[in-house]
PDB file of C-alpha atoms in Angstrom:
ATOM      1  CA  MET A   1     -37.871 -30.807  18.127  1.00  0.00           C
ATOM      2  CA  THR A   2     -38.469 -28.419  15.237  1.00  0.00           C
ATOM      3  CA  VAL A   3     -37.909 -25.446  17.537  1.00  0.00           C
ATOM      4  CA  GLN A   4     -34.509 -26.838  18.592  1.00  0.00           C
ATOM      5  CA  ASN A   5     -33.500 -27.206  14.954  1.00  0.00           C
ATOM      6  CA  ILE A   6     -34.420 -23.588  14.205  1.00  0.00           C
ATOM      7  CA  ASP A   7     -32.429 -22.416  17.249  1.00  0.00           C
ATOM      8  CA  LYS A   8     -29.402 -24.396  16.104  1.00  0.00           C
ATOM      9  CA  THR A   9     -29.733 -22.983  12.580  1.00  0.00           C
ATOM     10  CA  VAL A  10     -29.978 -19.425  13.840  1.00  0.00           C
ATOM     11  CA  SER A  11     -27.059 -20.003  16.147  1.00  0.00           C
ATOM     12  CA  ARG A  12     -24.944 -21.413  13.306  1.00  0.00           C
ATOM     13  CA  LYS A  13     -25.973 -18.538  11.096  1.00  0.00           C
ATOM     14  CA  GLN A  14     -25.072 -15.999  13.783  1.00  0.00           C
ATOM     15  CA  ARG A  15     -21.705 -17.662  14.372  1.00  0.00           C
ATOM     16  CA  LEU A  16     -20.970 -17.616  10.651  1.00  0.00           C
ATOM     17  CA  GLN A  17     -22.001 -13.965  10.354  1.00  0.00           C
ATOM     18  CA  GLU A  18     -19.802 -13.026  13.298  1.00  0.00           C
ATOM     19  CA  LYS A  19     -16.870 -14.938  11.830  1.00  0.00           C
ATOM     20  CA  GLN A  20     -17.345 -13.205   8.466  1.00  0.00           C
ATOM     21  CA  ARG A  21     -17.629  -9.817  10.169  1.00  0.00           C
ATOM     22  CA  ARG A  22     -14.322 -10.406  11.988  1.00  0.00           C
ATOM     23  CA  GLN A  23     -12.656 -11.618   8.784  1.00  0.00           C
ATOM     24  CA  LEU A  24     -13.813  -8.542   6.873  1.00  0.00           C
ATOM     25  CA  ALA A  25     -12.618  -6.290   9.694  1.00  0.00           C
ATOM     26  CA  VAL A  26      -9.185  -7.917   9.591  1.00  0.00           C
ATOM     27  CA  VAL A  27      -8.997  -7.637   5.799  1.00  0.00           C
ATOM     28  CA  ASP A  28      -9.918  -3.953   6.072  1.00  0.00           C
ATOM     29  CA  THR A  29      -7.211  -3.398   8.696  1.00  0.00           C
ATOM     30  CA  VAL A  30      -4.606  -5.130   6.526  1.00  0.00           C
ATOM     31  CA  ASP A  31      -5.654  -3.117   3.457  1.00  0.00           C
ATOM     32  CA  LYS A  32      -5.277   0.139   5.378  1.00  0.00           C
ATOM     33  CA  ALA A  33      -1.885  -0.924   6.720  1.00  0.00           C
ATOM     34  CA  GLU A  34      -0.699  -1.834   3.214  1.00  0.00           C
ATOM     35  CA  ILE A  35      -1.647   1.635   1.993  1.00  0.00           C
ATOM     36  CA  LYS A  36       0.363   3.176   4.844  1.00  0.00           C
ATOM     37  CA  VAL A  37       3.349   0.941   4.032  1.00  0.00           C
ATOM     38  CA  ARG A  38       3.258   1.905   0.336  1.00  0.00           C
ATOM     39  CA  LYS A  39       3.084   5.582   1.277  1.00  0.00           C
ATOM     40  CA  ALA A  40       6.008   5.212   3.695  1.00  0.00           C
ATOM     41  CA  GLU A  41       8.051   3.306   1.086  1.00  0.00           C
ATOM     42  CA  THR A  42       7.390   6.058  -1.443  1.00  0.00           C
ATOM     43  CA  GLU A  43       8.470   8.732   1.036  1.00  0.00           C
ATOM     44  CA  LEU A  44      11.602   6.714   1.841  1.00  0.00           C
ATOM     45  CA  ALA A  45      12.355   6.297  -1.863  1.00  0.00           C
ATOM     46  CA  VAL A  46      12.135  10.061  -2.397  1.00  0.00           C
ATOM     47  CA  ALA A  47      14.371  10.662   0.636  1.00  0.00           C
ATOM     48  CA  VAL A  48      16.940   8.148  -0.629  1.00  0.00           C
ATOM     49  CA  ALA A  49      16.935   9.792  -4.069  1.00  0.00           C
ATOM     50  CA  GLU A  50      17.556  13.138  -2.387  1.00  0.00           C
ATOM     51  CA  ALA A  51      20.342  11.578  -0.317  1.00  0.00           C
ATOM     52  CA  VAL A  52      22.028  10.300  -3.478  1.00  0.00           C
ATOM     53  CA  GLN A  53      21.958  13.839  -4.860  1.00  0.00           C
ATOM     54  CA  VAL A  54      23.321  15.303  -1.613  1.00  0.00           C
ATOM     55  CA  PHE A  55      26.042  12.652  -1.202  1.00  0.00           C
ATOM     56  CA  GLY A  56      26.943  12.806  -4.885  1.00  0.00           C
ATOM     57  CA  ASP A  57      26.532   9.177  -5.927  1.00  0.00           C
ATOM     58  CA  GLU A  58      25.034   5.835  -4.944  1.00  0.00           C
ATOM     59  CA  GLN A  59      28.169   4.514  -3.250  1.00  0.00           C
ATOM     60  CA  SER A  60      28.616   7.595  -1.071  1.00  0.00           C
ATOM     61  CA  ALA A  61      24.924   7.556  -0.174  1.00  0.00           C
ATOM     62  CA  SER A  62      25.206   3.868   0.659  1.00  0.00           C
ATOM     63  CA  GLU A  63      28.047   4.570   3.051  1.00  0.00           C
ATOM     64  CA  GLY A  64      26.438   7.708   4.492  1.00  0.00           C
ATOM     65  CA  LEU A  65      23.089   6.016   5.063  1.00  0.00           C
ATOM     66  CA  ASP A  66      24.592   2.675   6.076  1.00  0.00           C
ATOM     67  CA  MET A  67      22.385   1.057   3.460  1.00  0.00           C
ATOM     68  CA  PRO A  68      23.425  -1.554   0.883  1.00  0.00           C
ATOM     69  CA  THR A  69      23.894  -0.230  -2.651  1.00  0.00           C
ATOM     70  CA  GLU A  70      21.275  -2.679  -3.923  1.00  0.00           C
ATOM     71  CA  THR A  71      18.744  -1.146  -1.527  1.00  0.00           C
ATOM     72  CA  ILE A  72      19.714   2.348  -2.689  1.00  0.00           C
ATOM     73  CA  ARG A  73      19.100   1.266  -6.292  1.00  0.00           C
ATOM     74  CA  HIS A  74      15.766  -0.304  -5.349  1.00  0.00           C
ATOM     75  CA  PHE A  75      14.569   2.940  -3.798  1.00  0.00           C
ATOM     76  CA  LEU A  76      15.932   4.985  -6.706  1.00  0.00           C
ATOM     77  CA  GLY A  77      13.845   2.827  -9.041  1.00  0.00           C
ATOM     78  CA  MET A  78      10.789   3.416  -6.880  1.00  0.00           C
ATOM     79  CA  ALA A  79      11.431   7.171  -6.817  1.00  0.00           C
ATOM     80  CA  GLU A  80      11.804   7.221 -10.605  1.00  0.00           C
ATOM     81  CA  ALA A  81       8.557   5.284 -11.036  1.00  0.00           C
ATOM     82  CA  GLU A  82       6.840   7.734  -8.673  1.00  0.00           C
ATOM     83  CA  ARG A  83       8.165  10.699 -10.668  1.00  0.00           C
ATOM     84  CA  GLU A  84       6.985   9.128 -13.934  1.00  0.00           C
ATOM     85  CA  ALA A  85       3.529   8.472 -12.460  1.00  0.00           C
ATOM     86  CA  ALA A  86       3.303  12.058 -11.201  1.00  0.00           C
ATOM     87  CA  ASP A  87       4.420  13.401 -14.593  1.00  0.00           C
ATOM     88  CA  ALA A  88       1.837  11.241 -16.378  1.00  0.00           C
ATOM     89  CA  GLU A  89      -0.844  12.471 -13.981  1.00  0.00           C
ATOM     90  CA  LYS A  90       0.134  16.101 -14.622  1.00  0.00           C
ATOM     91  CA  GLU A  91       0.116  15.504 -18.369  1.00  0.00           C
ATOM     92  CA  ALA A  92      -3.327  13.913 -18.199  1.00  0.00           C
ATOM     93  CA  GLY A  93      -4.556  16.933 -16.249  1.00  0.00           C
ATOM     94  CA  LYS A  94      -3.178  19.323 -18.863  1.00  0.00           C
ATOM     95  CA  GLU A  95      -4.851  17.390 -21.676  1.00  0.00           C
ATOM     96  CA  ALA A  96      -8.161  17.444 -19.829  1.00  0.00           C
ATOM     97  CA  ASN A  97      -7.955  21.238 -19.487  1.00  0.00           C
ATOM     98  CA  THR A  98      -6.844  21.908 -23.079  1.00  0.00           C
ATOM     99  CA  PRO A  99      -9.642  22.572 -25.581  1.00  0.00           C
ATOM    100  CA  ASP A 100      -9.623  20.402 -28.690  1.00  0.00           C
ATOM    101  CA  GLY A 101      -7.823  21.894 -31.647  1.00  0.00           C
ATOM    102  CA  ALA A 102      -5.543  24.115 -29.596  1.00  0.00           C
TER     103      ALA A 102
END
């Protein structure tokens, strides 16, 4: 009877480990997909910002891209945030390479 109990415990433990392994694998897959989505959104935001420049204004870009003006503004905000983050990163890099007192 003790042997049966140990077998059941091991079996439960193995089932739980397998379930956790699958859950972690799914979480990892979702995390990777989210990173890809953020990258794609950033690329789209930059493309929309360029389209606004090419078309001349938000309304013309909206019509040319067949995209609502609100969506254009959303992506313009994202592109601006991306530019600011890149500028801050460049500035931090310059400060790291500048000797103190210069």
